[in-house]
Tab-separated table of C-alpha atoms in Angstrom:
chain	number	residue	atom	x	y	z
A	1	MET	CA	-42.314	7.954	-35.895
A	2	SER	CA	-39.456	6.521	-33.860
A	3	LEU	CA	-41.383	6.787	-30.600
A	4	LEU	CA	-43.970	4.296	-31.813
A	5	THR	CA	-43.777	0.850	-30.264
A	6	THR	CA	-46.030	-1.747	-28.591
A	7	THR	CA	-47.660	-1.760	-25.166
A	8	GLY	CA	-45.570	-4.809	-24.252
A	9	ASP	CA	-42.376	-2.995	-25.231
A	10	LEU	CA	-43.318	0.045	-23.105
A	11	ALA	CA	-43.793	-2.301	-20.158
A	12	GLU	CA	-40.343	-3.831	-20.874
A	13	LYS	CA	-38.820	-0.373	-20.499
A	14	VAL	CA	-40.113	-0.068	-16.922
A	15	SER	CA	-37.689	-1.507	-14.403
A	16	ASP	CA	-38.278	-2.988	-10.965
A	17	LYS	CA	-38.318	-0.387	-8.163
A	18	ALA	CA	-39.319	2.340	-10.632
A	19	PHE	CA	-41.190	5.366	-9.303
A	20	ILE	CA	-44.329	5.583	-11.426
A	21	VAL	CA	-47.135	8.141	-11.451
A	22	LEU	CA	-50.594	7.126	-12.688
A	23	PRO	CA	-53.755	9.225	-13.190
A	24	PRO	CA	-57.056	8.852	-11.277
A	25	ASP	CA	-59.863	6.624	-12.588
A	26	TYR	CA	-61.696	9.499	-14.281
A	27	SER	CA	-58.647	10.586	-16.259
A	28	ASN	CA	-57.299	8.234	-18.931
A	29	VAL	CA	-55.744	5.395	-16.905
A	30	PRO	CA	-53.538	3.287	-19.245
A	31	MET	CA	-55.044	-0.019	-18.100
A	32	ALA	CA	-53.676	-2.057	-21.025
A	33	LEU	CA	-50.206	-0.982	-19.941
A	34	VAL	CA	-51.006	-1.757	-16.305
A	35	PHE	CA	-52.004	-5.306	-17.338
A	36	ALA	CA	-48.717	-5.552	-19.274
A	37	LEU	CA	-46.765	-4.554	-16.141
A	38	ILE	CA	-48.603	-7.223	-14.160
A	39	ARG	CA	-47.755	-9.860	-16.817
A	40	ARG	CA	-44.105	-8.819	-16.482
A	41	LYS	CA	-44.312	-9.602	-12.730
A	42	MET	CA	-42.763	-6.272	-11.772
A	43	LYS	CA	-41.241	-6.014	-8.301
A	44	ASP	CA	-41.075	-3.277	-5.664
A	45	LEU	CA	-42.670	-0.483	-7.677
A	46	TYR	CA	-43.344	2.855	-6.005
A	47	ILE	CA	-46.672	3.995	-7.376
A	48	LEU	CA	-48.092	7.459	-6.912
A	49	PHE	CA	-51.643	8.316	-7.942
A	50	ALA	CA	-52.363	11.874	-8.973
A	51	PRO	CA	-54.197	12.082	-6.672
A	52	ILE	CA	-56.581	9.087	-6.227
A	53	GLY	CA	-56.196	5.455	-7.224
A	54	GLY	CA	-58.787	2.860	-8.196
A	55	ILE	CA	-58.771	-0.469	-9.955
A	56	ALA	CA	-55.203	-0.013	-11.271
A	57	ALA	CA	-53.960	0.381	-7.698
A	58	ASP	CA	-55.921	-2.627	-6.488
A	59	LEU	CA	-54.695	-4.821	-9.370
A	60	LEU	CA	-51.025	-3.899	-8.969
A	61	VAL	CA	-51.160	-4.395	-5.189
A	62	GLY	CA	-53.077	-7.671	-5.527
A	63	ALA	CA	-50.581	-8.986	-8.081
A	64	GLY	CA	-47.678	-8.194	-5.743
A	65	ASN	CA	-45.974	-5.564	-7.916
A	66	VAL	CA	-45.986	-2.743	-5.397
A	67	LYS	CA	-43.720	-1.940	-2.479
A	68	THR	CA	-45.108	1.507	-1.716
A	69	LEU	CA	-48.267	3.238	-2.782
A	70	GLU	CA	-48.913	6.939	-2.332
A	71	ALA	CA	-52.295	8.594	-2.872
A	72	ALA	CA	-54.971	10.722	-1.254
A	73	ALA	CA	-57.294	7.710	-1.393
A	74	ILE	CA	-57.780	4.343	-3.092
A	75	THR	CA	-61.371	3.464	-3.985
A	76	LEU	CA	-63.387	1.630	-6.624
A	77	GLY	CA	-65.983	4.428	-6.556
A	78	GLU	CA	-69.547	3.160	-6.745
A	79	ALA	CA	-68.213	-0.428	-6.736
A	80	GLY	CA	-66.994	0.119	-3.157
A	81	LEU	CA	-63.728	-0.307	-1.284
A	82	ALA	CA	-60.616	-1.566	-3.071
A	83	PRO	CA	-60.384	-5.046	-1.525
A	84	ARG	CA	-56.787	-6.102	-2.347
A	85	PHE	CA	-55.501	-2.687	-1.283
A	86	SER	CA	-57.429	-2.727	2.024
A	87	GLU	CA	-56.198	-6.207	2.915
A	88	ALA	CA	-52.568	-5.479	1.989
A	89	VAL	CA	-52.522	-2.317	4.109
A	90	GLN	CA	-54.261	-3.998	7.039
A	91	LYS	CA	-51.706	-6.830	6.927
A	92	GLY	CA	-48.834	-4.414	6.390
A	93	THR	CA	-47.610	-6.190	3.239
A	94	THR	CA	-47.802	-2.964	1.196
A	95	GLU	CA	-46.729	0.390	2.546
A	96	PHE	CA	-49.280	3.120	1.976
A	97	ARG	CA	-48.312	6.781	2.300
A	98	ASP	CA	-51.424	8.755	3.086
A	99	SER	CA	-51.541	12.117	1.368
A	100	THR	CA	-54.228	14.621	0.410
A	101	CYS	CA	-55.221	15.589	-3.152
A	102	PRO	CA	-53.792	19.133	-3.339
A	103	ALA	CA	-50.504	17.998	-1.722
A	104	ILE	CA	-49.883	15.601	-4.606
A	105	HIS	CA	-50.810	18.222	-7.193
A	106	ALA	CA	-48.535	20.769	-5.458
A	107	GLY	CA	-45.581	18.360	-5.219
A	108	LEU	CA	-45.844	17.605	-8.941
A	109	GLN	CA	-46.153	21.314	-9.710
A	110	ALA	CA	-42.913	21.966	-7.823
A	111	SER	CA	-41.164	19.481	-10.130
A	112	GLU	CA	-42.794	21.135	-13.151
A	113	LYS	CA	-41.149	24.386	-12.126
A	114	GLY	CA	-37.854	22.796	-11.112
A	115	VAL	CA	-38.139	24.184	-7.564
A	116	PRO	CA	-37.420	22.047	-4.476
A	117	PHE	CA	-40.703	22.500	-2.588
A	118	MET	CA	-44.129	24.083	-2.590
A	119	PRO	CA	-46.165	25.586	0.273
A	120	LEU	CA	-49.750	24.451	0.918
A	121	ARG	CA	-52.549	25.741	3.158
A	122	GLY	CA	-54.414	23.429	5.510
A	123	LEU	CA	-52.990	20.177	6.935
A	124	ILE	CA	-51.863	21.637	10.281
A	125	GLY	CA	-53.283	19.562	13.128
A	126	SER	CA	-54.105	16.598	10.877
A	127	ASP	CA	-52.634	13.118	11.258
A	128	VAL	CA	-51.944	13.173	7.521
A	129	LEU	CA	-49.253	15.747	8.340
A	130	ASN	CA	-48.213	14.099	11.625
A	131	TYR	CA	-47.303	10.831	9.904
A	132	ARG	CA	-45.383	12.448	7.014
A	133	ASP	CA	-41.793	12.961	8.114
A	134	ASP	CA	-40.931	14.371	4.670
A	135	TRP	CA	-43.240	17.396	5.142
A	136	LYS	CA	-42.208	20.454	7.133
A	137	VAL	CA	-43.988	23.327	8.844
A	138	ILE	CA	-42.435	26.798	8.755
A	139	SER	CA	-43.697	30.273	9.511
A	140	ASN	CA	-44.243	32.518	6.522
A	141	PRO	CA	-40.855	34.217	5.968
A	142	PHE	CA	-42.579	37.202	4.347
A	143	ASN	CA	-45.059	37.779	7.172
A	144	GLU	CA	-44.590	36.197	10.610
A	145	LYS	CA	-48.152	37.146	11.578
A	146	ASP	CA	-49.528	34.895	8.841
A	147	GLY	CA	-48.860	31.864	11.056
A	148	PRO	CA	-47.475	28.446	10.173
A	149	ILE	CA	-47.590	26.909	6.693
A	150	VAL	CA	-46.687	23.444	5.380
A	151	LEU	CA	-43.899	22.858	2.859
A	152	LEU	CA	-44.029	19.810	0.584
A	153	PRO	CA	-40.969	18.494	-1.264
A	154	ALA	CA	-41.110	18.369	-5.058
A	155	ILE	CA	-42.306	15.021	-6.394
A	156	GLN	CA	-40.348	13.788	-9.403
A	157	PRO	CA	-41.455	10.365	-10.619
A	158	ASP	CA	-39.223	8.350	-12.957
A	159	ILE	CA	-42.091	7.678	-15.347
A	160	ALA	CA	-45.578	8.992	-15.976
A	161	LEU	CA	-47.898	6.436	-17.597
A	162	ILE	CA	-50.942	7.837	-19.372
A	163	HIS	CA	-53.523	6.997	-22.016
A	164	ALA	CA	-54.946	9.433	-24.576
A	165	PRO	CA	-57.407	9.421	-27.473
A	166	VAL	CA	-54.897	10.408	-30.161
A	167	ALA	CA	-51.211	10.908	-30.860
A	168	ASP	CA	-49.946	12.470	-34.077
A	169	SER	CA	-47.207	11.205	-36.360
A	170	CYS	CA	-44.697	13.541	-34.617
A	171	GLY	CA	-45.328	12.017	-31.196
A	172	ASN	CA	-47.459	14.845	-29.807
A	173	VAL	CA	-50.335	13.586	-27.667
A	174	TRP	CA	-53.819	15.098	-27.433
A	175	ILE	CA	-55.162	15.048	-23.850
A	176	GLY	CA	-57.852	17.739	-24.153
A	177	LYS	CA	-58.841	19.228	-20.813
A	178	ARG	CA	-57.369	16.373	-18.752
A	179	ARG	CA	-54.558	18.644	-17.720
A	180	GLU	CA	-53.450	16.608	-14.688
A	181	LEU	CA	-51.863	14.408	-17.377
A	182	MET	CA	-49.895	17.450	-18.488
A	183	THR	CA	-48.719	18.162	-14.914
A	184	MET	CA	-47.742	14.513	-14.407
A	185	SER	CA	-45.791	14.419	-17.660
A	186	HIS	CA	-44.041	17.740	-17.006
A	187	ALA	CA	-43.026	16.523	-13.536
A	188	ALA	CA	-41.822	13.025	-14.447
A	189	ARG	CA	-38.431	12.330	-16.038
A	190	LYS	CA	-40.172	10.619	-18.933
A	191	THR	CA	-43.660	9.707	-20.103
A	192	PHE	CA	-44.969	6.569	-21.800
A	193	VAL	CA	-48.306	6.911	-23.572
A	194	THR	CA	-50.848	4.476	-24.920
A	195	VAL	CA	-53.382	5.892	-27.384
A	196	GLU	CA	-56.557	4.769	-29.110
A	197	LYS	CA	-54.924	5.640	-32.431
A	198	VAL	CA	-51.998	7.397	-34.091
A	199	GLN	CA	-53.012	9.884	-36.799
A	200	GLU	CA	-51.091	11.384	-39.709
A	201	GLN	CA	-51.124	15.046	-38.699
A	202	ASN	CA	-49.382	17.616	-36.496
A	203	LEU	CA	-51.569	18.481	-33.494
A	204	LEU	CA	-49.513	21.607	-32.792
A	205	GLU	CA	-50.393	23.220	-36.125
A	206	ASP	CA	-53.961	24.032	-35.105
A	207	ASP	CA	-54.523	26.147	-31.956
A	208	LEU	CA	-57.738	24.227	-31.233
A	209	THR	CA	-55.823	20.988	-30.729
A	210	ALA	CA	-52.495	22.524	-29.662
A	211	ALA	CA	-53.963	23.911	-26.406
A	212	GLY	CA	-54.800	20.383	-25.265
A	213	THR	CA	-51.658	18.722	-26.567
A	214	LEU	CA	-48.723	17.283	-24.668
A	215	PRO	CA	-45.687	18.114	-26.832
A	216	ASN	CA	-43.380	15.279	-27.833
A	217	MET	CA	-40.414	16.650	-25.827
A	218	TYR	CA	-41.890	14.948	-22.737
A	219	VAL	CA	-42.778	11.695	-24.470
A	220	GLU	CA	-40.402	8.712	-24.742
A	221	GLY	CA	-42.710	6.037	-26.087
A	222	ILE	CA	-46.142	5.655	-27.655
A	223	ALA	CA	-48.144	2.499	-28.317
A	224	GLU	CA	-51.572	1.964	-29.811
A	225	ALA	CA	-53.988	0.298	-27.401
A	226	LYS	CA	-57.564	0.245	-28.600
A	227	ASN	CA	-60.036	0.498	-25.706
A	228	GLY	CA	-56.869	0.933	-23.627
A	229	CYS	CA	-58.623	2.192	-20.476
A	230	TRP	CA	-60.841	-0.885	-20.070
A	231	PRO	CA	-62.548	-1.550	-17.688
A	232	LEU	CA	-62.323	2.176	-16.978
A	233	GLY	CA	-63.648	4.743	-19.426
A	234	LEU	CA	-62.104	7.354	-21.667
A	235	ALA	CA	-64.019	10.601	-21.146
A	236	GLY	CA	-65.772	11.695	-24.320
A	237	PHE	CA	-65.048	8.390	-26.073
A	238	TYR	CA	-66.306	5.422	-24.052
A	239	GLN	CA	-67.917	4.821	-20.678
A	240	PRO	CA	-66.475	2.753	-17.831
A	241	ASP	CA	-67.615	-0.892	-17.997
A	242	SER	CA	-69.374	-0.791	-14.631
A	243	ASP	CA	-70.476	-4.446	-14.871
A	244	ALA	CA	-66.846	-5.490	-15.234
A	245	ILE	CA	-65.753	-3.224	-12.365
A	246	ASN	CA	-68.510	-4.559	-10.094
A	247	ALA	CA	-67.546	-8.125	-11.027
A	248	TYR	CA	-63.930	-7.323	-10.205
A	249	ALA	CA	-64.874	-5.809	-6.823
A	250	LYS	CA	-66.725	-8.994	-5.929
A	251	ALA	CA	-64.070	-11.406	-7.202
A	252	ALA	CA	-61.206	-9.520	-5.526
A	253	GLU	CA	-62.729	-9.901	-2.067
A	254	THR	CA	-60.535	-13.008	-1.789
A	255	ASP	CA	-57.039	-13.590	-3.078
A	256	SER	CA	-58.144	-16.685	-5.019
A	257	GLY	CA	-61.051	-14.803	-6.588
A	258	PHE	CA	-58.609	-12.075	-7.560
A	259	ARG	CA	-56.194	-14.549	-9.227
A	260	GLU	CA	-59.086	-16.143	-11.083
A	261	TRP	CA	-60.249	-12.723	-12.352
A	262	LEU	CA	-56.737	-11.834	-13.433
A	263	LYS	CA	-56.331	-15.120	-15.301
A	264	ARG	CA	-59.524	-14.414	-17.240
A	265	ASN	CA	-58.972	-10.701	-17.889
A	266	GLY	CA	-55.269	-9.974	-17.548
A	267	ASN	CA	-54.251	-10.914	-21.080
A	268	ARG	CA	-55.929	-8.052	-22.882
A	269	LYS	CA	-53.470	-6.364	-25.152
B	1	MET	CA	-96.769	12.903	-1.314
B	2	LYS	CA	-94.717	9.935	-0.168
B	3	PHE	CA	-90.928	10.043	-0.248
B	4	ASN	CA	-88.073	7.732	0.657
B	5	GLN	CA	-85.099	8.165	2.963
B	6	ASP	CA	-82.663	9.277	0.231
B	7	GLU	CA	-85.125	11.886	-1.035
B	8	PHE	CA	-85.678	13.150	2.510
B	9	LEU	CA	-81.921	13.536	3.116
B	10	ILE	CA	-81.404	15.251	-0.247
B	11	CYS	CA	-84.096	17.805	0.596
B	12	ALA	CA	-82.746	18.326	4.130
B	13	ILE	CA	-79.339	19.194	2.653
B	14	THR	CA	-80.911	21.433	-0.002
B	15	SER	CA	-82.411	23.511	2.830
B	16	LEU	CA	-78.902	24.107	4.214
B	17	LEU	CA	-77.710	25.695	0.961
B	18	SER	CA	-79.965	28.762	0.963
B	19	ASN	CA	-77.113	31.212	1.646
B	20	SER	CA	-74.484	29.495	-0.495
B	21	ARG	CA	-73.237	31.055	-3.725
B	22	HIS	CA	-70.866	28.377	-5.041
B	23	VAL	CA	-71.100	24.755	-3.944
B	24	ALA	CA	-68.456	22.217	-4.915
B	25	VAL	CA	-69.186	18.496	-4.798
B	26	GLY	CA	-66.359	15.987	-4.462
B	27	MET	CA	-66.060	12.274	-5.154
B	28	ALA	CA	-68.561	9.660	-3.882
B	29	SER	CA	-71.211	12.272	-3.062
B	30	ALA	CA	-74.455	11.203	-4.734
B	31	ILE	CA	-76.830	12.619	-2.094
B	32	PRO	CA	-74.993	15.940	-1.548
B	33	GLY	CA	-74.630	16.197	-5.329
B	34	SER	CA	-78.385	15.718	-5.843
B	35	ALA	CA	-79.100	18.268	-3.085
B	36	SER	CA	-76.831	20.855	-4.704
B	37	LEU	CA	-78.362	20.410	-8.163
B	38	LEU	CA	-81.833	20.676	-6.594
B	39	ALA	CA	-80.932	23.913	-4.790
B	40	ARG	CA	-79.562	25.324	-8.032
B	41	GLU	CA	-82.691	24.339	-9.947
B	42	GLU	CA	-84.942	26.001	-7.344
B	43	ARG	CA	-83.057	29.280	-7.609
B	44	ARG	CA	-82.562	29.261	-11.361
B	45	GLY	CA	-83.076	32.734	-12.834
B	46	GLN	CA	-83.216	34.372	-9.397
B	47	ARG	CA	-80.794	37.003	-8.209
B	48	ASN	CA	-79.284	34.683	-5.605
B	49	SER	CA	-78.565	31.971	-8.158
B	50	LEU	CA	-76.304	29.119	-7.117
B	51	ARG	CA	-73.243	27.791	-8.916
B	52	VAL	CA	-72.575	24.051	-8.561
B	53	SER	CA	-69.246	22.514	-9.568
B	54	MET	CA	-69.006	18.740	-9.497
B	55	ILE	CA	-65.929	16.652	-10.074
B	56	GLY	CA	-66.165	13.074	-11.327
B	57	GLY	CA	-68.281	13.404	-14.445
B	58	ASP	CA	-68.494	15.948	-17.206
B	59	THR	CA	-71.980	17.432	-16.928
B	60	ASN	CA	-71.450	19.940	-14.121
B	61	ASN	CA	-67.682	19.963	-14.154
B	62	PRO	CA	-66.459	23.426	-15.216
B	63	PHE	CA	-62.766	22.777	-14.583
B	64	THR	CA	-60.354	22.943	-17.506
B	65	ASP	CA	-57.020	23.051	-15.669
B	66	GLY	CA	-56.853	19.533	-14.307
B	67	GLY	CA	-57.443	18.030	-10.882
B	68	ARG	CA	-55.711	20.869	-9.113
B	69	GLU	CA	-58.144	23.587	-10.196
B	70	LEU	CA	-60.857	22.707	-7.652
B	71	PHE	CA	-58.289	23.039	-4.876
B	72	ASP	CA	-56.668	26.163	-6.258
B	73	CYS	CA	-59.948	28.043	-6.541
B	74	SER	CA	-61.018	26.782	-3.091
B	75	GLY	CA	-57.783	28.217	-1.690
B	76	GLN	CA	-58.616	31.561	-3.289
B	77	GLY	CA	-62.038	31.631	-1.625
B	78	ARG	CA	-64.078	31.138	-4.794
B	79	ILE	CA	-66.064	28.248	-3.319
B	80	ASP	CA	-68.105	28.666	-0.124
B	81	THR	CA	-69.690	25.252	0.440
B	82	PHE	CA	-68.379	21.680	0.281
B	83	PHE	CA	-69.300	18.253	1.667
B	84	LEU	CA	-67.330	15.674	3.603
B	85	GLY	CA	-68.258	12.257	4.941
B	86	GLY	CA	-66.444	10.264	7.575
B	87	VAL	CA	-65.687	6.734	8.684
B	88	GLN	CA	-65.693	8.398	12.112
B	89	ILE	CA	-66.668	11.906	13.198
B	90	ASP	CA	-66.176	13.168	16.753
B	91	GLY	CA	-67.746	15.915	18.849
B	92	GLY	CA	-64.952	18.357	18.010
B	93	GLY	CA	-65.810	18.082	14.315
B	94	ASN	CA	-62.690	16.002	13.592
B	95	VAL	CA	-63.123	13.776	10.544
B	96	ASN	CA	-61.525	10.377	9.884
B	97	LEU	CA	-61.644	8.984	6.337
B	98	VAL	CA	-58.662	6.649	6.711
B	99	GLY	CA	-59.760	3.750	8.917
B	100	THR	CA	-60.290	2.340	12.382
B	101	GLY	CA	-57.661	1.049	14.799
B	102	LYS	CA	-54.140	2.193	15.500
B	103	TYR	CA	-52.545	3.813	12.413
B	104	PRO	CA	-50.714	2.656	10.321
B	105	LYS	CA	-51.658	-0.976	11.135
B	106	LEU	CA	-55.374	-0.356	10.997
B	107	ASP	CA	-58.076	-2.900	11.855
B	108	ARG	CA	-60.100	-1.704	8.915
B	109	ARG	CA	-58.689	0.381	6.100
B	110	PHE	CA	-60.946	2.827	4.231
B	111	PRO	CA	-60.077	4.786	1.047
B	112	GLY	CA	-58.204	7.756	2.540
B	113	SER	CA	-58.405	11.455	3.297
B	114	PHE	CA	-59.061	12.706	-0.285
B	115	GLY	CA	-58.886	16.530	-0.230
B	116	SER	CA	-60.300	16.878	3.296
B	117	ALA	CA	-57.022	17.859	5.011
B	118	TYR	CA	-57.079	21.002	2.871
B	119	MET	CA	-60.718	21.719	1.968
B	120	TYR	CA	-61.846	21.698	5.652
B	121	PHE	CA	-59.487	24.643	6.256
B	122	VAL	CA	-60.306	26.813	3.275
B	123	ILE	CA	-64.038	26.329	2.563
B	124	PRO	CA	-66.250	28.429	4.879
B	125	LYS	CA	-69.156	25.984	5.094
B	126	VAL	CA	-68.358	22.302	5.111
B	127	ILE	CA	-71.445	20.146	5.533
B	128	LEU	CA	-70.678	16.774	7.102
B	129	PHE	CA	-72.932	14.077	5.712
B	130	ARG	CA	-73.006	10.590	7.207
B	131	PRO	CA	-76.345	8.737	7.085
B	132	GLU	CA	-75.345	5.990	9.534
B	133	HIS	CA	-75.983	7.479	12.979
B	134	THR	CA	-74.373	5.024	15.406
B	135	ARG	CA	-71.767	5.051	18.130
B	136	ARG	CA	-69.261	3.391	15.817
B	137	VAL	CA	-69.448	6.433	13.510
B	138	PHE	CA	-70.087	9.279	15.980
B	139	VAL	CA	-67.261	8.556	18.397
B	140	PRO	CA	-65.776	10.396	21.410
B	141	LYS	CA	-62.466	10.747	19.548
B	142	VAL	CA	-61.552	9.726	15.992
B	143	ASP	CA	-58.781	7.111	15.529
B	144	PHE	CA	-57.119	9.195	12.799
B	145	ILE	CA	-57.571	12.893	12.090
B	146	SER	CA	-57.871	13.286	8.320
B	147	ALA	CA	-58.933	16.864	8.956
B	148	PRO	CA	-59.332	18.618	12.321
B	149	GLY	CA	-62.626	20.375	13.161
B	150	THR	CA	-60.933	23.430	14.635
B	151	SER	CA	-57.412	24.848	14.793
B	152	GLU	CA	-55.221	26.688	17.253
B	153	GLU	CA	-55.222	30.442	17.064
B	154	GLY	CA	-52.857	31.753	14.393
B	155	VAL	CA	-53.477	28.903	11.948
B	156	TYR	CA	-54.951	30.168	8.659
B	157	ARG	CA	-58.487	28.845	8.791
B	158	PRO	CA	-61.365	30.586	7.042
B	159	GLY	CA	-63.096	27.215	6.716
B	160	GLY	CA	-64.508	24.433	8.843
B	161	PRO	CA	-67.561	22.405	9.809
B	162	TYR	CA	-70.954	24.077	9.359
B	163	ALA	CA	-73.552	21.338	9.829
B	164	LEU	CA	-73.849	17.580	10.329
B	165	VAL	CA	-76.626	15.629	8.626
B	166	SER	CA	-77.384	12.002	9.588
B	167	GLU	CA	-80.349	9.658	9.224
B	168	LEU	CA	-81.601	10.800	12.651
B	169	CYS	CA	-81.001	14.526	12.932
B	170	LEU	CA	-79.391	17.779	11.884
B	171	MET	CA	-76.727	19.408	14.055
B	172	MET	CA	-74.971	22.747	13.571
B	173	PHE	CA	-71.346	23.272	14.567
B	174	ASP	CA	-70.534	26.081	16.997
B	175	ARG	CA	-66.981	27.227	16.228
B	176	GLN	CA	-66.611	29.260	19.417
B	177	ARG	CA	-67.680	26.380	21.656
B	178	ARG	CA	-66.017	23.802	19.362
B	179	ARG	CA	-69.065	21.564	19.701
B	180	PHE	CA	-72.150	20.490	17.811
B	181	ARG	CA	-75.577	21.800	18.733
B	182	LEU	CA	-78.678	19.782	17.888
B	183	LYS	CA	-80.859	21.715	15.467
B	184	SER	CA	-83.672	19.367	14.471
B	185	ILE	CA	-84.661	15.709	14.687
B	186	HIS	CA	-86.042	13.904	11.664
B	187	PRO	CA	-89.708	12.814	11.838
B	188	GLY	CA	-90.199	9.456	13.550
B	189	HIS	CA	-87.093	9.795	15.746
B	190	THR	CA	-86.562	11.029	19.316
B	191	LEU	CA	-83.965	12.927	21.332
B	192	GLU	CA	-83.359	9.787	23.365
B	193	GLU	CA	-82.598	7.847	20.197
B	194	VAL	CA	-80.141	10.522	19.043
B	195	GLN	CA	-78.411	10.563	22.449
B	196	ASP	CA	-78.258	6.762	22.663
B	197	ASN	CA	-76.591	6.542	19.260
B	198	THR	CA	-74.101	9.398	19.585
B	199	GLY	CA	-70.745	8.685	21.196
B	200	PHE	CA	-69.900	12.339	21.831
B	201	SER	CA	-71.628	15.022	23.876
B	202	PHE	CA	-73.406	17.869	22.119
B	203	ASP	CA	-75.520	20.857	23.075
B	204	VAL	CA	-79.285	20.454	23.190
B	205	PRO	CA	-81.501	23.542	22.804
B	206	ASN	CA	-84.589	24.091	24.987
B	207	THR	CA	-86.942	23.604	22.094
B	208	ILE	CA	-86.109	20.987	19.526
B	209	CYS	CA	-87.593	21.329	16.048
B	210	LYS	CA	-88.638	18.580	13.712
B	211	THR	CA	-86.734	18.548	10.406
B	212	THR	CA	-89.056	19.821	7.673
B	213	VAL	CA	-90.314	17.125	5.296
B	214	PRO	CA	-89.966	17.784	1.559
B	215	ASN	CA	-92.906	19.451	-0.126
B	216	GLU	CA	-94.522	18.225	-3.314
B	217	LYS	CA	-92.973	20.838	-5.575
B	218	ARG	CA	-89.477	20.042	-4.401
B	219	LEU	CA	-89.990	16.287	-4.734
B	220	GLU	CA	-91.327	16.649	-8.239
B	221	LEU	CA	-88.358	18.762	-9.277
B	222	LEU	CA	-86.024	16.210	-7.729
B	223	ARG	CA	-87.586	13.234	-9.516
B	224	LYS	CA	-88.158	14.844	-12.891
B	225	ARG	CA	-85.161	17.138	-13.318
B	226	ILE	CA	-82.419	16.111	-10.929
B	227	SER	CA	-82.696	12.316	-11.095
B	228	PRO	CA	-81.635	12.004	-14.773
B	229	GLU	CA	-78.874	14.555	-14.251
B	230	ILE	CA	-77.348	12.778	-11.248
B	231	ALA	CA	-77.645	9.446	-13.098
B	232	THR	CA	-74.893	10.568	-15.475
B	233	ILE	CA	-72.399	10.465	-12.582
B	234	TYR	CA	-74.031	8.000	-10.150
B	235	PRO	CA	-76.039	5.530	-12.258
B	236	LYS	CA	-76.249	2.902	-9.516
B	237	PHE	CA	-77.485	5.420	-6.967
B	238	ALA	CA	-80.024	7.061	-9.271
B	239	ALA	CA	-81.462	3.694	-10.274
B	240	LYS	CA	-82.494	2.945	-6.694
B	241	ALA	CA	-82.864	6.357	-5.035
B	242	PHE	CA	-85.892	7.685	-6.858
B	243	LYS	CA	-87.920	4.480	-7.011
B	244	GLU	CA	-89.435	3.330	-3.742
B	245	PRO	CA	-91.480	5.723	-1.614
B	246	ILE	CA	-91.858	4.587	2.008
């Protein structure tokens, strides 16, 4: 399979200032690839989370790889606030574009369809809307009495980065019911995937696997990364390493603690 | 039967769900999640059975079309009850999940608005849950409106605040008056204490009830059936919540 390469090589194919979309902590975050980006000392990335970020966001911000972050929230879940993110936003060293979950989904869906924008209910009267100069409010052109509605521009990232349990020898990727990965990959110009393993088969031949498969037309690179979501989990395969996440949350309270943690854990391949 | 603070709050929220048909539970919602599962368990097999959909975890997560499905079916009106917290909540039901200080250079940054800027508009009953009842949380006016409590006429808004549950009391939101009204005070607390610790004004009824304490049957169900179920999503919470009676 010509798409098959290494995690390090996928990271090499990401350039500074790239617009990257990453999944939320519960949905196959390609952490091994995130660590590879940090080792490459990427600069000025624009990172969108679809729709919530966690430890990947905090690591990339803490390591200085990010110019702008966009998400509905950044949190370490039960481990608490994301410390490097909070400090960077408070100091103004990283720009954070506040959004709301369905706005990110809708923007990506617009790109999926190749249309320039998508309407969304809600938002009117919120400061989330007030501070977004790229969002517009119109009245429903089909029914003036329906009142105002918000329009969101299509979101088209350069690259979607995802992890999955399995890819087949044709480059198709099985994501199961984690269909936000499908939306992200449809919306982005290209998708790089890390997988637990590559198997000799064609996932599209069996309807049972085909329904949960991202076809290879969206995929421009696949690398094997065993345990590739660590310290996060891979639903149905392995649990998040909550001890490691708690230890990170504590260490990352200070910049020096963060650097120390990264030195110890950032070389996982 | 003795119970602790978390168990008390879970049961207080369960009592608010008696007319709900489909409750959705978002991220970081261990207590509302436990309350919803408890309400479902109590009504299992009855005609007014309750559907509970939880994101973050697999056990009670029915969604198969990705992260957007919760929002899409909320927009259609398929979900009637949801929960929101708040770094700050004001007397108009406005919720701030973003941080304190002058945006965007905040004094203290919190995670962000999540789905609130949408869900607050489309879900008929949003229960606000914030245990800490202090003037730094319940403020005269929030520093950032993640989601407004009410909207101008003409804005599509089937949803909004329904109730507010804190460690001191239960308030209901009056959409016509655009204000909270005190409903009951938790045992061991006083009206004076609630007023001293609330930064906004609210309506006080002539007779103030005491919030009902959980009965034995409910507590047993919570500890035996709900605790292991909630532990699959919130292990840290479950490990401490069902241990120490006060």
